[in-house]
PDB file of C-alpha atoms in Angstrom:
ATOM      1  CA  UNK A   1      -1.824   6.663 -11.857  1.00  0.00           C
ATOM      2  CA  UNK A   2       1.676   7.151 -12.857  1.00  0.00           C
ATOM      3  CA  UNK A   3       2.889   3.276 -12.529  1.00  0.00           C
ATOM      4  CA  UNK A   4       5.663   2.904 -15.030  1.00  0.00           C
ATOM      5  CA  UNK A   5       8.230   3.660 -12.478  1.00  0.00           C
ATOM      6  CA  UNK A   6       8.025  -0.412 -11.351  1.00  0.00           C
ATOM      7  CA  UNK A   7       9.384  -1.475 -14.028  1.00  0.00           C
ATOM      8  CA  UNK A   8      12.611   0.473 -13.005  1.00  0.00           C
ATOM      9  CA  UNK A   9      13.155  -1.769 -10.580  1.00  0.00           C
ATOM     10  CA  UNK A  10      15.978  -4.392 -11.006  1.00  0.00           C
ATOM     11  CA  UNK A  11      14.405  -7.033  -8.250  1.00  0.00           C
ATOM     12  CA  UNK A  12      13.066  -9.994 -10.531  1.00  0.00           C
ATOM     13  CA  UNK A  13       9.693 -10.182  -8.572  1.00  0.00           C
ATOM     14  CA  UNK A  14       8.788  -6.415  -8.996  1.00  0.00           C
ATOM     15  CA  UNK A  15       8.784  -7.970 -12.429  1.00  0.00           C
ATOM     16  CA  UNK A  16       5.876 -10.071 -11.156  1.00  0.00           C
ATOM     17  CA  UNK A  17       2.178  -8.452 -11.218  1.00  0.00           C
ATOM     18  CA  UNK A  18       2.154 -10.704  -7.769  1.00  0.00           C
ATOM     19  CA  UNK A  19       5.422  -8.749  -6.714  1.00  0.00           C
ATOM     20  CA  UNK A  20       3.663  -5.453  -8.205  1.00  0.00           C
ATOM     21  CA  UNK A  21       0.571  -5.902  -6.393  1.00  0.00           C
ATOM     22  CA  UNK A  22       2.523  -6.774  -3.191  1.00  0.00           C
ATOM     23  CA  UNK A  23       4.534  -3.621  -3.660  1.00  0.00           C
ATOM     24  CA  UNK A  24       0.962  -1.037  -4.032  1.00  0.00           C
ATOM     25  CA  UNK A  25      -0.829  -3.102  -0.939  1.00  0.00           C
ATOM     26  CA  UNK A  26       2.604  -1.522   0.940  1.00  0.00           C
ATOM     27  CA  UNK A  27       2.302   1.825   0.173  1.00  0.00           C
ATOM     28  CA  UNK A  28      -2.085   1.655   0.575  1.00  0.00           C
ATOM     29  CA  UNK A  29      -1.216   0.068   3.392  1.00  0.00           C
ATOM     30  CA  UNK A  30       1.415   2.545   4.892  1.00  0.00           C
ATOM     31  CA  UNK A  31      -1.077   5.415   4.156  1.00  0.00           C
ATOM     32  CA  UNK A  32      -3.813   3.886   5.954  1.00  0.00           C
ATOM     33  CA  UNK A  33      -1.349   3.351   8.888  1.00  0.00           C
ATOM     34  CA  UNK A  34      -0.320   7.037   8.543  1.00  0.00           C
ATOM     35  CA  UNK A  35      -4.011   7.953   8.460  1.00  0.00           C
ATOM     36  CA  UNK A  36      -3.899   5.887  12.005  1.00  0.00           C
ATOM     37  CA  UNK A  37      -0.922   7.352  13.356  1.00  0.00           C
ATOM     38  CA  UNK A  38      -2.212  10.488  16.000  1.00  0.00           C
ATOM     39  CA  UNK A  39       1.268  11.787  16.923  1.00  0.00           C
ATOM     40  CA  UNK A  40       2.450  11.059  13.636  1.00  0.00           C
ATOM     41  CA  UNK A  41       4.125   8.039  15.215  1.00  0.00           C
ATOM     42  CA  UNK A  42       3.724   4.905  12.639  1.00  0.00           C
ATOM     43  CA  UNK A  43       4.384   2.156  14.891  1.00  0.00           C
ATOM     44  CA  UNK A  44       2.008   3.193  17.254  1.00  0.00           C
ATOM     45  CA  UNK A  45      -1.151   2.578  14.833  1.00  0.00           C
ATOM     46  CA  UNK A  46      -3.180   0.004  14.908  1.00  0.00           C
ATOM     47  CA  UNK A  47      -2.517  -1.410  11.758  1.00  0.00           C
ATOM     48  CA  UNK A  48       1.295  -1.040  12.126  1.00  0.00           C
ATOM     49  CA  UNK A  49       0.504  -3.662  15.588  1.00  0.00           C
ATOM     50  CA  UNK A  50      -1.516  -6.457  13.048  1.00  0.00           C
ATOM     51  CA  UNK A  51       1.185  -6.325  10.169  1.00  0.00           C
ATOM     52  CA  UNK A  52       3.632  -9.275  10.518  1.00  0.00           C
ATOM     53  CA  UNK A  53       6.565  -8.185   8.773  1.00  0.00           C
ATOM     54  CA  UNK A  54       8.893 -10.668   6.896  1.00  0.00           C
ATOM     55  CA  UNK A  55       6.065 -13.134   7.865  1.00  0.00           C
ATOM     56  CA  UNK A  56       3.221 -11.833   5.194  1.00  0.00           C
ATOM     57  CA  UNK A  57       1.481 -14.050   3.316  1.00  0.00           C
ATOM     58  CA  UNK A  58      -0.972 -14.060   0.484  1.00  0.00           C
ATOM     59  CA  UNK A  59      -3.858 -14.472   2.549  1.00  0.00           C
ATOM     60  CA  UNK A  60      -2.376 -11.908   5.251  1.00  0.00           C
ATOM     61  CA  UNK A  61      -2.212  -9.275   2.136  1.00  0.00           C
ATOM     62  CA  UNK A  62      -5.769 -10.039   0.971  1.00  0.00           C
ATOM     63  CA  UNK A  63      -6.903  -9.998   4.400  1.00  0.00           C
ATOM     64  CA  UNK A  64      -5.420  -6.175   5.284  1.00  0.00           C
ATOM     65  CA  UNK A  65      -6.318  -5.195   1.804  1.00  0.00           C
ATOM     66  CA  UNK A  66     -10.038  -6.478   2.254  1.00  0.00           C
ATOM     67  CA  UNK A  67     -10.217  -3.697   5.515  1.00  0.00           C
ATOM     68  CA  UNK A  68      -9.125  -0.889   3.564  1.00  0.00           C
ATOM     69  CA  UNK A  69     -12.242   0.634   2.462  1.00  0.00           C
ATOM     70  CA  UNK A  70     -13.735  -0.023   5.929  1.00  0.00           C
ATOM     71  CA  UNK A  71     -10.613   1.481   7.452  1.00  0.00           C
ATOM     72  CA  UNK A  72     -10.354   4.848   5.140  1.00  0.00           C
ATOM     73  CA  UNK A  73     -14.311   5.261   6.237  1.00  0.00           C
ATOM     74  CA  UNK A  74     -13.814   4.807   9.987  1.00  0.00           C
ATOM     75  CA  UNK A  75     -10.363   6.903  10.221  1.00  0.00           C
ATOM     76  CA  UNK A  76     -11.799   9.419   7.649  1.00  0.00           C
ATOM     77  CA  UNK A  77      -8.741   9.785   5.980  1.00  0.00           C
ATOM     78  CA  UNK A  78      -7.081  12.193   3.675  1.00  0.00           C
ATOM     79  CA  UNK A  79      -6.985  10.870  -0.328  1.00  0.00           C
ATOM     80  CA  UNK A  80      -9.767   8.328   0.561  1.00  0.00           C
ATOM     81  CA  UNK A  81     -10.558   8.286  -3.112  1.00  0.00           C
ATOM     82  CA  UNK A  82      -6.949   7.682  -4.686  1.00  0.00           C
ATOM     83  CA  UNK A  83      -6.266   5.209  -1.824  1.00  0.00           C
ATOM     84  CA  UNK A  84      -9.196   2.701  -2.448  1.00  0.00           C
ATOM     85  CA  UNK A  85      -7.997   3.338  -6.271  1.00  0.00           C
ATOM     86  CA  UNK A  86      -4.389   2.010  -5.672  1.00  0.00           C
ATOM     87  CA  UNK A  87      -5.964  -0.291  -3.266  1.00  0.00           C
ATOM     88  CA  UNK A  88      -7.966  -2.026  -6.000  1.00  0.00           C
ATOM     89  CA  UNK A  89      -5.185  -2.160  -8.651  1.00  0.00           C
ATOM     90  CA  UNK A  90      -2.641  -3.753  -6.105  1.00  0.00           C
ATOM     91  CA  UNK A  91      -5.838  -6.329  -5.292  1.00  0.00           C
ATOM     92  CA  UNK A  92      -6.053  -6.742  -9.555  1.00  0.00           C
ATOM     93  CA  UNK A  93      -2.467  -7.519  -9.511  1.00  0.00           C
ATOM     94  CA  UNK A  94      -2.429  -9.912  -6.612  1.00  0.00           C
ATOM     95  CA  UNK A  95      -5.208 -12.084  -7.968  1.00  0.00           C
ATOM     96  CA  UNK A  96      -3.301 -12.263 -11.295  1.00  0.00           C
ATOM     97  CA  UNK A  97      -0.685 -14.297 -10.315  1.00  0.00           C
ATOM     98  CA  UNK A  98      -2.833 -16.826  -7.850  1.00  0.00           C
ATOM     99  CA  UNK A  99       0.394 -19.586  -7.543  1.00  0.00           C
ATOM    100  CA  UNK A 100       3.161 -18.253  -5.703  1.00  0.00           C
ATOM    101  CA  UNK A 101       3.220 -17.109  -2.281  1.00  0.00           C
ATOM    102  CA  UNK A 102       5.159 -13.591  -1.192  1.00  0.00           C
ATOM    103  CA  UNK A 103       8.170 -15.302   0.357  1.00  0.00           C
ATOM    104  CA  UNK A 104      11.033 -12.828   1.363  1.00  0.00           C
ATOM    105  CA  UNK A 105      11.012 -11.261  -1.582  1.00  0.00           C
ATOM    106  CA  UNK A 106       7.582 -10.405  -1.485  1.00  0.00           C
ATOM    107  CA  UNK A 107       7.488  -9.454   1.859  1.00  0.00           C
ATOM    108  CA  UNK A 108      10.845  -7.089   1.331  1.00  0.00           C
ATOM    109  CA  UNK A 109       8.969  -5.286  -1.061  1.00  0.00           C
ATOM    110  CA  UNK A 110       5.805  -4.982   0.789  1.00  0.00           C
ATOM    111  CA  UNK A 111       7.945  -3.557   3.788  1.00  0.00           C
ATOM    112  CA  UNK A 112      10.167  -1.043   1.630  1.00  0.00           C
ATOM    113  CA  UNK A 113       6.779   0.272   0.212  1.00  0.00           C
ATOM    114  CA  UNK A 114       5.303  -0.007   4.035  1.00  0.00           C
ATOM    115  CA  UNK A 115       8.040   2.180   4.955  1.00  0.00           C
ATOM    116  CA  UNK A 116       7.904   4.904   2.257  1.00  0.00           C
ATOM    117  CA  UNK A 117       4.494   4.892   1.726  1.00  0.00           C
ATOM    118  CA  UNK A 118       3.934   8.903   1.420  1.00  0.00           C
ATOM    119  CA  UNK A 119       7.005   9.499  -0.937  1.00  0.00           C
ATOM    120  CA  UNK A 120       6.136   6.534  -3.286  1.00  0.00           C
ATOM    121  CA  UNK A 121       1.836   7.067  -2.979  1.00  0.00           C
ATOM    122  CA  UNK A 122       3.339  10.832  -4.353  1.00  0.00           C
ATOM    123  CA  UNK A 123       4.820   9.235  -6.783  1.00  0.00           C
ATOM    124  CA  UNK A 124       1.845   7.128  -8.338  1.00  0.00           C
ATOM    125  CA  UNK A 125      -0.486   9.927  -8.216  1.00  0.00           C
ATOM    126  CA  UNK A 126       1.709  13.282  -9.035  1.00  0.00           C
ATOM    127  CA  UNK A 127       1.774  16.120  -6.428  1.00  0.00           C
ATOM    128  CA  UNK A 128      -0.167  18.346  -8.096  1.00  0.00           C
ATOM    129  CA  UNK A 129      -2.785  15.672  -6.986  1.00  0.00           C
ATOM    130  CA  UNK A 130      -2.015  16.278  -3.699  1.00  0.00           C
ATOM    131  CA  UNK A 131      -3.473  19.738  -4.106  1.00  0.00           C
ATOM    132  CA  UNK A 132      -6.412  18.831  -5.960  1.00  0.00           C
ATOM    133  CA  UNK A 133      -7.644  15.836  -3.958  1.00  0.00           C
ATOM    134  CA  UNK A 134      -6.890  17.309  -0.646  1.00  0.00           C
ATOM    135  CA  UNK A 135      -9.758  15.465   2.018  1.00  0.00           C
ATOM    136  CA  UNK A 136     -11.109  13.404  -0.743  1.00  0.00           C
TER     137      UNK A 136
END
């Protein structure tokens, strides 16, 4: 996992592992919505419908990010493997920083990662990966 481009990021909670961890359970999560999508239409997924954006909380987060592995299993999705990986770092990172809830912040990231999940999960994991990994 290629990670160090977080730190490029001038927003002080991407500084945060909390604001990290928020920022990877976007992009698992917008994969795993992806994964949903049948006409390639995001909104229509079912995940997309249960996500409460600029509402998230800590215990939303944990509770999406507990359904992952269930979720990659059921949809059979593509990159199953590297997903549940980012899935567990982001869940590392979240419990690391216990105190403070997302707030807007929080939830901004979480949505800009929601949004631009592919681009960024290409980003983590290198496209050659892509290649490599395709169906795991």
């Amino acid at each position: 996992m290629k990670l160090d481009f977080l730190s490029k990021f001038a927003d002080p909670v991407m500084q945060t592992a909390a604001g990290q961890g928020a920022f990877l359970a976007g992009v698992v999560l917008g994969m795993v919505a992806m994964g949903q999508a049948k006409d390639g239409n995001i909104d229509g997924a079912p995940l997309f419908k249960q996500m409460t954006f600029g509402r998230m909380k800590r215990r939303d987060l944990k509770r999406h990010l507990t359904r992952v592995p269930e979720l990659v299993k059921a949809y059979d999705l593509k990159y199953k493997d590297l997903i549940r990986k980012l899935a567990a770092y982001a869940g590392e990172l979240i419990l690391q920083d216990e105190g403070s809830e997302l707030g807007v912040d929080g939830n901004f990231a979480f949505a800009t990662a929601f949004m631009n999940a592919r681009e960024y999960f290409w980003n983590i994991f290198g496209k050659q990966q892509e290649e490599n990994n395709s169906g795991n």
